[in-house]
Amino acid sequence: PADTFHNLQELRHSASLATKVFIQRDYSDSTICKFQTKFPAELDSRIERSLFEETVKTLNCYYGEAEKIGGQSYLEGCLACATAYIIFLCMETRYEKILKKISMYIQEQNEKIYAPRGLLLTDPIERGMRVVSFANTWEVFFFFKNVS
Amino acid sequence: MSAVMITRKVTRKWEKLPGKNTFCCDGRVMMGRQKGVFYLTLFLIVGTCSLFFAFECPYLAVHLSPAIPVFAVLLFVFVMAMLLRTSFSDPGVLPRALPEEANFIEMEIEAANGNVMAGQRPPPRIKNVQINNQIVKLKYCYTCKIFRPPRASHCSICDNCVDRFDHHCPWVGNCVGKRNYRYFYLFTLSLSLLTIYIFAFNIVHVVLRSVDSGFVNTIKETPGTVLEVLVCFFTLWSVVGLTGFHTYLISLNQTTNEDIKGSWSGKNRVQNPYSHKNIIKNCCEVLCGPTYPSVLDRRGVMLEDLSSPTPSDASAASTHKSSNPVSQTTKSSAPLIPNEHTPDEAKPGIGAGTQKSTSSPKEEKPPSPTSPNAVAPAVIKESSH
């Protein structure tokens, strides 16, 4: 038991560095929230490029919509200002509504596409909107099998 | 074999946040470290307005118009709302990189820099990105272990990287950044108006009353006037000046930080890549842009209590197993031990995403009554399958 334990720990440790792949922000369009669609080499054998690109592009669309400065954001801003922003204590902002949609989209993508391939996509809001990360879950399932 | 020991502890994420912020109301309120000047600001505003309502308003309401005190009240409420919003909200703090992300970035840097000979200084950690056909250098923050996004800066007083960092304002006791800049600007603007309003009506009041009773008697009847005029006079110059300065910055879409450093001063043909080159557009972006959410999730619960979870906790618990593998190595018989040394790792995005996005302005029902701060004990689940 102690030996197998040690080996499993090593496996975990060596795999932990390669467990997460981070997709960084794309700042070419100024400071709006956008992620790079460049396909990382580490995911080459795990997922099709087109699926990956579609996920990131859809996320970028959602964020673009949330941060769009147009009629609706002016209306929301002016209305809120007129009430000294007290209305934000009761009302959900447009950005928050879209964040909810994003988390549901990520959940759906994980269920349909990424979990079957042993990957886990995390919501960028957990990393301060800096990165989208893909975590490798296969080693974990494998680990569970060995233990029980 | 079914002895179950459950120790419940609700720790909210704000309690474990690095940085030197002060939190109140169980994480709903977030301020900087030094609050003394903020209390002074509050005292000056509330004090001066109270004197105005006590001394001048009764006379003016009767002799001129009742609209005068009414408008003063509205203005006062607006000023206070803006001040409290600026002081109590998250300015746009960027969370520090978790160990995995920090390692990933370190590996990227080493790959980019190649081999550094022993004894040589490693090259500065800078990333170049192109924004609107201009090269912008992103600096690496050694404290937060991230490459700072464009326009972000590290505040030494709060010890945080803040997005679109403007400056740290001691008068409001907080940093001014992306999330609270418009409230700060509206605060200075409305305070200028309030100061001018009180100053003007003080003069009007003294003049009107002196016509009736003489100047000396007027001062004797309303001694508060002298104090108000003094405070308003000195406040006027500073606050009106500050409002003017920030109006100028907004029209150019610059931050105070960039202005002080001379980032876009025009040297070496460097221009502001964020400006829309149109004053109206710049103002609209800063003042009427979207309200960015806080990415800190201060009121998120850190440890999961598996015996009586909230609905999102229950769904997170199953995915927690798969995304937090490090904790599994330590106990082979208890499958779920919360990971104490990476406190932010506890929740994956899936179930908890919806919970996070509504945590800042809304009421969040804690799963159990909050207990005082203590070292988190382990939650042990029975392991008979």
XYZ file of C-alpha atoms in Angstrom:
533
model
C 0.000 0.000 0.000
C 2.708 2.487 0.846
C 4.577 1.709 -2.378
C 1.585 2.018 -4.646
C 0.723 5.165 -2.825
C 4.119 6.632 -3.587
C 3.901 5.726 -7.271
C 0.484 7.223 -7.584
C 1.703 10.392 -5.934
C 4.521 10.638 -8.427
C 2.156 10.059 -11.290
C -0.063 12.803 -9.923
C 2.845 15.180 -9.490
C 4.265 14.639 -12.943
C 0.864 14.891 -14.509
C -0.177 17.956 -12.532
C 2.095 20.293 -14.443
C 0.776 19.061 -17.726
C -2.753 18.926 -16.431
C -3.796 22.411 -17.324
C -3.575 24.261 -20.574
C -4.183 27.981 -20.420
C -5.596 30.055 -23.236
C -4.512 33.651 -22.836
C -6.268 36.874 -23.613
C -6.101 38.450 -27.039
C -5.482 42.174 -26.621
C -5.422 43.110 -30.300
C -8.845 44.707 -30.053
C -7.921 46.950 -27.134
C -8.987 45.953 -23.652
C -12.250 44.168 -24.449
C -12.442 40.617 -23.194
C -11.341 38.283 -25.951
C -9.378 35.030 -25.902
C -6.816 33.770 -28.374
C -8.178 31.280 -30.851
C -4.741 29.846 -31.593
C -4.928 26.091 -31.101
C -2.434 24.980 -28.426
C -0.180 22.052 -29.245
C -0.958 20.252 -25.980
C -4.547 19.718 -27.038
C -3.559 18.346 -30.421
C -4.336 14.727 -29.669
C -7.283 15.421 -27.406
C -9.732 17.489 -29.361
C -10.474 18.565 -32.902
C -9.257 22.012 -33.777
C -12.606 23.094 -35.165
C -14.470 22.282 -31.943
C -11.950 24.164 -29.867
C -12.064 27.193 -32.130
C -15.817 27.213 -32.102
C -15.909 27.187 -28.306
C -13.466 30.057 -27.969
C -15.123 32.074 -30.731
C -18.537 31.659 -29.111
C -17.130 32.754 -25.766
C -15.578 35.783 -27.442
C -18.951 36.609 -28.982
C -20.653 36.465 -25.620
C -18.082 38.735 -24.015
C -18.210 41.094 -26.970
C -21.941 41.363 -26.580
C -21.614 42.010 -22.849
C -19.078 44.780 -23.351
C -20.704 46.372 -26.365
C -21.200 50.109 -25.980
C -24.449 50.924 -27.677
C -28.039 51.859 -27.126
C -28.755 49.355 -24.424
C -25.680 50.117 -22.356
C -26.393 53.868 -22.543
C -29.947 53.302 -21.427
C -28.873 51.134 -18.552
C -26.166 53.618 -17.575
C -28.367 56.695 -17.664
C -31.268 55.042 -15.886
C -28.971 53.767 -13.178
C -27.294 57.150 -12.808
C -30.663 58.826 -12.407
C -31.380 56.578 -9.446
C -27.888 57.153 -8.005
C -27.107 53.541 -8.958
C -29.340 52.300 -6.179
C -31.237 50.335 -8.805
C -28.230 48.030 -9.163
C -28.942 46.695 -5.708
C -32.156 45.120 -6.981
C -31.618 44.675 -10.689
C -29.243 42.410 -12.538
C -27.027 44.209 -15.010
C -26.813 43.145 -18.627
C -23.264 41.957 -18.107
C -24.319 39.698 -15.254
C -27.108 38.213 -17.359
C -24.626 37.390 -20.084
C -22.194 35.896 -17.564
C -24.941 33.505 -16.537
C -25.458 32.544 -20.159
C -21.729 31.990 -20.500
C -21.529 29.679 -17.517
C -24.441 27.657 -18.857
C -22.772 27.473 -22.239
C -19.547 26.258 -20.659
C -21.444 23.636 -18.691
C -23.160 22.445 -21.847
C -19.884 22.318 -23.768
C -18.263 20.349 -20.976
C -21.082 17.826 -20.906
C -21.322 17.361 -24.638
C -17.836 17.815 -25.955
C -15.071 18.050 -23.381
C -15.945 15.533 -20.674
C -16.176 12.655 -23.202
C -12.661 13.570 -24.259
C -11.369 13.744 -20.716
C -11.062 17.499 -20.573
C -12.613 20.119 -18.355
C -13.115 23.691 -19.436
C -13.141 26.278 -16.673
C -15.016 29.544 -16.664
C -12.661 32.512 -17.214
C -14.327 34.504 -14.464
C -12.647 32.273 -11.918
C -9.224 33.315 -13.146
C -10.006 37.008 -13.205
C -10.977 36.813 -16.898
C -7.317 36.315 -17.682
C -7.350 32.806 -19.055
C -9.571 29.980 -20.146
C -8.125 26.754 -18.857
C -8.520 23.185 -20.017
C -7.902 20.616 -17.321
C -7.044 17.040 -17.985
C -9.431 14.753 -16.188
C -8.439 11.342 -17.516
C -5.636 10.846 -15.080
C -8.046 11.497 -12.270
C -10.511 8.869 -13.450
C -7.638 6.473 -13.851
C -6.510 7.253 -10.335
C -9.923 6.499 -8.897
C -10.012 3.148 -10.646
C -6.751 2.074 -9.077
C -7.736 3.050 -5.571
C -11.062 1.181 -5.306
C -17.781 1.493 10.034
C -20.222 4.254 9.491
C -19.010 6.763 12.022
C -19.329 10.110 10.357
C -17.708 13.189 11.739
C -18.817 16.383 10.169
C -17.359 19.674 11.188
C -19.010 22.525 9.401
C -17.244 25.692 8.691
C -18.292 28.397 6.326
C -15.321 30.426 5.223
C -15.992 33.009 2.605
C -13.383 33.765 0.018
C -12.834 37.330 1.162
C -11.281 36.054 4.376
C -8.499 34.382 2.447
C -7.834 37.041 -0.160
C -4.257 38.255 -0.285
C -3.670 41.973 -0.412
C -4.182 44.635 2.195
C -7.866 45.410 1.820
C -10.377 45.819 4.600
C -13.665 43.969 4.315
C -16.921 44.663 6.114
C -20.433 43.223 6.219
C -19.182 39.701 5.544
C -17.423 40.641 2.326
C -20.039 42.958 0.867
C -17.912 46.027 1.493
C -14.327 46.306 0.287
C -12.029 49.197 1.107
C -8.388 50.104 1.126
C -6.191 49.946 4.166
C -6.096 53.495 5.529
C -9.537 54.810 6.278
C -8.829 57.881 8.380
C -9.060 60.388 5.550
C -12.253 58.744 4.332
C -13.881 59.396 7.708
C -12.737 62.990 7.426
C -14.405 63.279 4.019
C -17.622 61.868 5.432
C -17.468 64.204 8.395
C -16.893 67.280 6.251
C -19.706 66.510 3.849
C -22.258 65.437 6.421
C -21.257 68.176 8.840
C -21.406 71.018 6.347
C -24.708 69.841 4.918
C -26.209 69.488 8.372
C -25.242 73.070 9.171
C -26.788 74.173 5.895
C -30.046 72.373 6.609
C -30.147 73.648 10.155
C -29.308 77.301 9.630
C -29.897 78.419 6.096
C -32.668 76.220 4.808
C -35.487 77.329 7.101
C -34.941 80.947 6.140
C -34.480 80.288 2.428
C -37.442 77.955 2.228
C -39.698 80.633 3.612
C -38.252 83.688 1.960
C -37.230 82.322 -1.404
C -38.547 78.907 -2.322
C -38.993 75.492 -0.697
C -37.377 73.964 -3.744
C -33.994 75.102 -2.480
C -33.699 72.686 0.453
C -35.385 69.928 -1.562
C -32.807 70.163 -4.299
C -30.063 70.347 -1.685
C -31.303 67.099 -0.148
C -31.361 65.370 -3.524
C -27.883 66.549 -4.301
C -26.630 65.505 -0.875
C -28.113 62.004 -1.265
C -26.517 61.663 -4.688
C -23.113 62.748 -3.383
C -23.280 60.280 -0.501
C -24.422 57.454 -2.776
C -21.535 58.084 -5.167
C -19.023 58.369 -2.342
C -20.125 55.130 -0.744
C -20.201 53.335 -4.087
C -16.682 54.455 -4.854
C -15.337 53.600 -1.426
C -17.081 50.307 -0.864
C -16.840 48.614 -4.230
C -14.155 46.486 -5.771
C -12.163 48.829 -8.035
C -11.319 46.032 -10.457
C -8.819 43.985 -8.509
C -7.166 41.244 -10.527
C -6.863 38.041 -8.547
C -3.380 36.612 -8.143
C -2.379 33.693 -10.252
C -2.933 30.291 -8.720
C 0.170 28.075 -8.583
C -0.655 26.258 -11.831
C -1.178 29.400 -13.797
C 1.951 30.968 -12.280
C 3.984 27.903 -13.251
C 2.569 27.930 -16.743
C 3.566 31.571 -17.156
C 7.038 30.883 -15.733
C 7.523 28.121 -18.257
C 6.449 30.445 -21.039
C 8.903 33.103 -19.871
C 11.768 30.622 -19.671
C 10.941 29.347 -23.113
C 10.933 32.876 -24.471
C 14.142 33.981 -22.789
C 16.151 30.877 -23.524
C 19.122 29.951 -21.349
C 20.469 32.591 -19.053
C 24.123 32.206 -18.141
C 24.837 31.967 -14.443
C 25.742 35.353 -13.023
C 23.925 37.235 -15.740
C 20.819 39.162 -14.907
C 17.772 37.625 -16.513
C 16.082 39.925 -19.034
C 13.095 41.913 -17.761
C 9.827 40.129 -18.038
C 7.897 42.009 -20.648
C 5.361 40.885 -23.195
C 4.640 42.945 -26.256
C 1.140 43.099 -27.623
C -0.234 45.106 -30.448
C -3.284 47.232 -29.779
C -4.715 49.343 -32.561
C -1.433 49.266 -34.468
C 0.603 50.285 -31.490
C 3.001 48.138 -29.495
C 2.101 48.107 -25.815
C 4.411 46.525 -23.267
C 2.812 44.309 -20.658
C 4.854 44.113 -17.511
C 5.104 41.090 -15.250
C 3.943 41.609 -11.680
C 6.185 39.722 -9.248
C 3.671 39.955 -6.430
C 0.649 38.735 -8.338
C 2.643 36.485 -10.679
C 0.787 37.598 -13.776
C 1.462 39.686 -16.801
C -0.594 42.753 -16.135
C -3.294 43.371 -18.737
C -2.998 46.683 -20.572
C -3.786 49.657 -18.337
C -3.565 47.593 -15.164
C -1.190 48.630 -12.425
C -0.184 47.392 -9.006
C -1.269 49.518 -6.065
C 1.313 49.362 -3.296
C -1.109 50.570 -0.635
C -3.671 47.865 -1.316
C -1.104 45.375 -2.608
C -3.285 44.383 -5.546
C -3.129 44.686 -9.291
C -6.077 46.808 -10.371
C -7.489 46.871 -13.887
C -7.484 50.274 -15.583
C -5.778 51.657 -12.504
C -6.349 55.379 -12.122
C -4.959 56.230 -8.703
C -5.362 55.385 -5.042
C -7.539 58.056 -3.490
C -7.119 58.516 0.270
C -10.232 60.727 0.405
C -12.409 57.793 -0.575
C -10.169 55.254 1.113
C -9.956 52.989 -1.923
C -8.283 52.576 -5.300
C -10.021 54.079 -8.301
C -10.041 51.635 -11.191
C -12.147 50.222 -13.952
C -15.162 49.331 -11.876
C -15.549 52.440 -9.797
C -14.067 55.210 -11.938
C -17.419 56.512 -13.124
C -18.721 56.643 -9.545
C -15.593 58.524 -8.513
C -16.049 61.008 -11.334
C -19.733 61.517 -10.540
C -18.763 61.954 -6.901
C -16.321 64.767 -7.679
C -18.773 66.327 -10.121
C -21.743 66.232 -7.767
C -19.617 67.348 -4.843
C -18.485 70.349 -6.885
C -22.102 71.184 -7.605
C -23.060 70.725 -3.966
C -20.196 72.908 -2.784
C -21.037 75.641 -5.267
C -24.713 75.354 -4.336
C -24.111 75.681 -0.603
C -21.586 78.441 -1.077
C -23.892 80.416 -3.333
C -26.922 80.074 -1.106
C -24.905 80.977 1.943
C -24.021 84.247 0.274
C -27.623 84.797 -0.808
C -28.822 84.043 2.693
C -26.358 86.429 4.333
C -27.206 89.181 1.877
C -30.962 88.759 2.264
C -30.829 88.586 6.009
C -28.415 91.516 6.328
C -30.848 93.679 4.434
C -33.369 92.976 7.177
C -31.316 92.743 10.324
C -27.816 93.876 9.527
C -24.693 91.898 8.888
C -23.470 91.369 12.454
C -26.852 90.178 13.668
C -27.091 87.749 10.809
C -23.806 86.144 11.759
C -24.940 85.957 15.363
C -28.182 84.237 14.380
C -26.601 81.730 12.033
C -23.027 81.084 13.197
C -22.860 78.010 11.048
C -22.629 80.190 7.983
C -19.049 81.166 8.693
C -17.956 77.582 9.022
C -19.786 76.547 5.888
C -18.329 79.332 3.829
C -14.839 78.459 4.983
C -15.182 74.762 4.196
C -16.842 75.439 0.874
C -14.275 77.976 -0.162
C -11.348 75.646 0.327
C -13.179 72.608 -0.995
C -14.245 74.456 -4.099
C -10.789 75.008 -5.455
C -9.606 71.444 -4.950
C -12.754 69.552 -5.950
C -13.658 71.718 -8.915
C -10.071 71.501 -10.082
C -10.100 67.735 -9.714
C -13.363 67.460 -11.637
C -11.922 69.552 -14.426
C -8.804 67.419 -14.535
C -10.770 64.183 -14.728
C -13.079 65.613 -17.377
C -9.967 66.274 -19.429
C -8.707 62.728 -18.825
C -12.043 61.199 -19.773
C -12.253 63.146 -22.999
C -8.882 61.704 -23.956
C -9.599 58.250 -22.477
C -6.534 58.354 -20.264
C -5.975 57.390 -16.685
C -4.274 59.502 -14.019
C -1.586 56.844 -13.831
C -0.850 57.132 -17.566
C -0.927 60.893 -17.370
C 1.574 61.001 -14.534
C 3.904 58.559 -16.226
C 3.550 60.350 -19.538
C 2.741 57.103 -21.319
C 0.955 58.770 -24.204
C 2.618 62.141 -24.134
C 3.541 61.987 -27.777
C 7.219 61.261 -27.299
C 8.586 58.830 -29.887
C 5.303 59.192 -31.736
C 3.550 57.128 -29.100
C -0.158 57.779 -29.064
C -2.952 56.559 -26.864
C -4.225 53.379 -28.514
C -7.337 53.311 -26.368
C -8.683 56.671 -27.421
C -11.415 56.732 -30.024
C -10.096 60.111 -31.175
C -13.552 61.507 -30.544
C -14.421 63.269 -27.302
C -18.044 62.132 -27.245
C -17.102 58.507 -27.851
C -14.462 58.597 -25.161
C -16.843 60.084 -22.626
C -19.512 57.562 -23.513
C -17.160 54.663 -23.126
C -16.004 55.707 -19.694
C -19.296 56.951 -18.289
C -21.916 54.892 -20.098
C -19.966 51.730 -20.721
C -20.982 48.344 -19.324
C -20.814 47.747 -15.587
C -18.018 45.266 -15.228
C -18.536 42.467 -12.742
C -16.180 41.841 -9.885
C -14.000 38.824 -10.539
C -13.131 38.418 -6.895
C -16.198 36.535 -5.703
C -15.699 37.795 -2.175
C -18.794 36.143 -0.768
C -18.272 32.776 -2.376
C -18.078 29.953 0.112
C -14.684 28.367 0.223
C -15.135 24.981 1.799
C -17.897 22.719 0.646
C -20.106 21.235 3.260
C -21.279 17.976 1.757
C -23.818 17.110 4.409
C -26.133 19.994 3.716
C -25.105 21.728 0.581
C -26.789 24.550 -1.281
C -28.032 23.418 -4.710
C -25.022 24.746 -6.538
C -22.694 23.185 -4.010
C -24.220 19.781 -4.635
C -23.586 19.969 -8.331
C -20.151 21.367 -7.721
C -19.276 18.568 -5.327
C -19.352 15.907 -8.003
C -17.262 17.940 -10.390
C -15.026 18.965 -7.512
C -13.812 15.397 -7.304
C -12.621 15.460 -10.842
C -11.003 18.844 -10.915
C -9.163 18.830 -7.634
C -6.890 15.840 -7.961
C -4.096 17.084 -5.720
C -6.077 16.492 -2.543
C -6.718 12.871 -3.460
C -3.159 11.782 -2.968
C -3.106 12.555 0.716
C -5.991 10.343 1.840
C -6.814 7.247 -0.085
C -9.803 6.255 1.989
C -11.632 9.557 2.233
C -12.281 10.668 -1.304
C -13.009 14.279 -0.617
C -10.806 16.376 1.580
C -10.781 20.074 0.906
C -7.464 21.364 -0.202
C -6.180 23.778 2.387
C -3.143 25.197 0.711
C -4.774 26.294 -2.488
C -7.839 27.965 -1.100
C -9.070 29.411 -4.354
C -9.024 26.068 -6.110
C -12.024 24.760 -4.218
C -14.748 25.496 -6.735
C -14.814 24.638 -10.381
C -16.772 26.850 -12.689
C -19.602 24.639 -13.639
C -22.176 24.573 -10.889
C -20.775 27.543 -9.131
C -20.618 29.835 -12.136
C -24.129 31.056 -11.715
C -23.635 31.546 -8.041
C -20.534 33.622 -8.570
C -21.934 36.067 -11.008
C -24.679 37.168 -8.712
C -22.691 37.220 -5.542
C -21.626 40.831 -5.406
C -24.782 42.922 -5.353
C -27.241 40.270 -4.246
C -28.025 38.655 -0.959
C -26.457 35.241 -0.675
C -27.951 32.731 1.689
C -25.148 31.087 3.634
C -25.632 27.369 4.151
C -25.062 27.727 7.874
C -24.732 30.591 10.296
C -21.392 32.244 9.947
C -18.919 31.254 12.586
C -15.876 33.217 13.652
C -12.668 32.953 11.707
C -10.710 29.838 12.478
C -8.414 27.449 10.697
C -10.542 25.326 8.427
C -11.025 21.836 9.786
C -11.389 18.941 7.403
C -14.744 17.627 6.329
C -14.601 13.882 6.474
C -17.140 11.779 4.699
C -17.707 8.126 5.391
C -16.066 5.981 2.793
C -17.985 2.716 2.801
C -19.141 2.000 -0.728
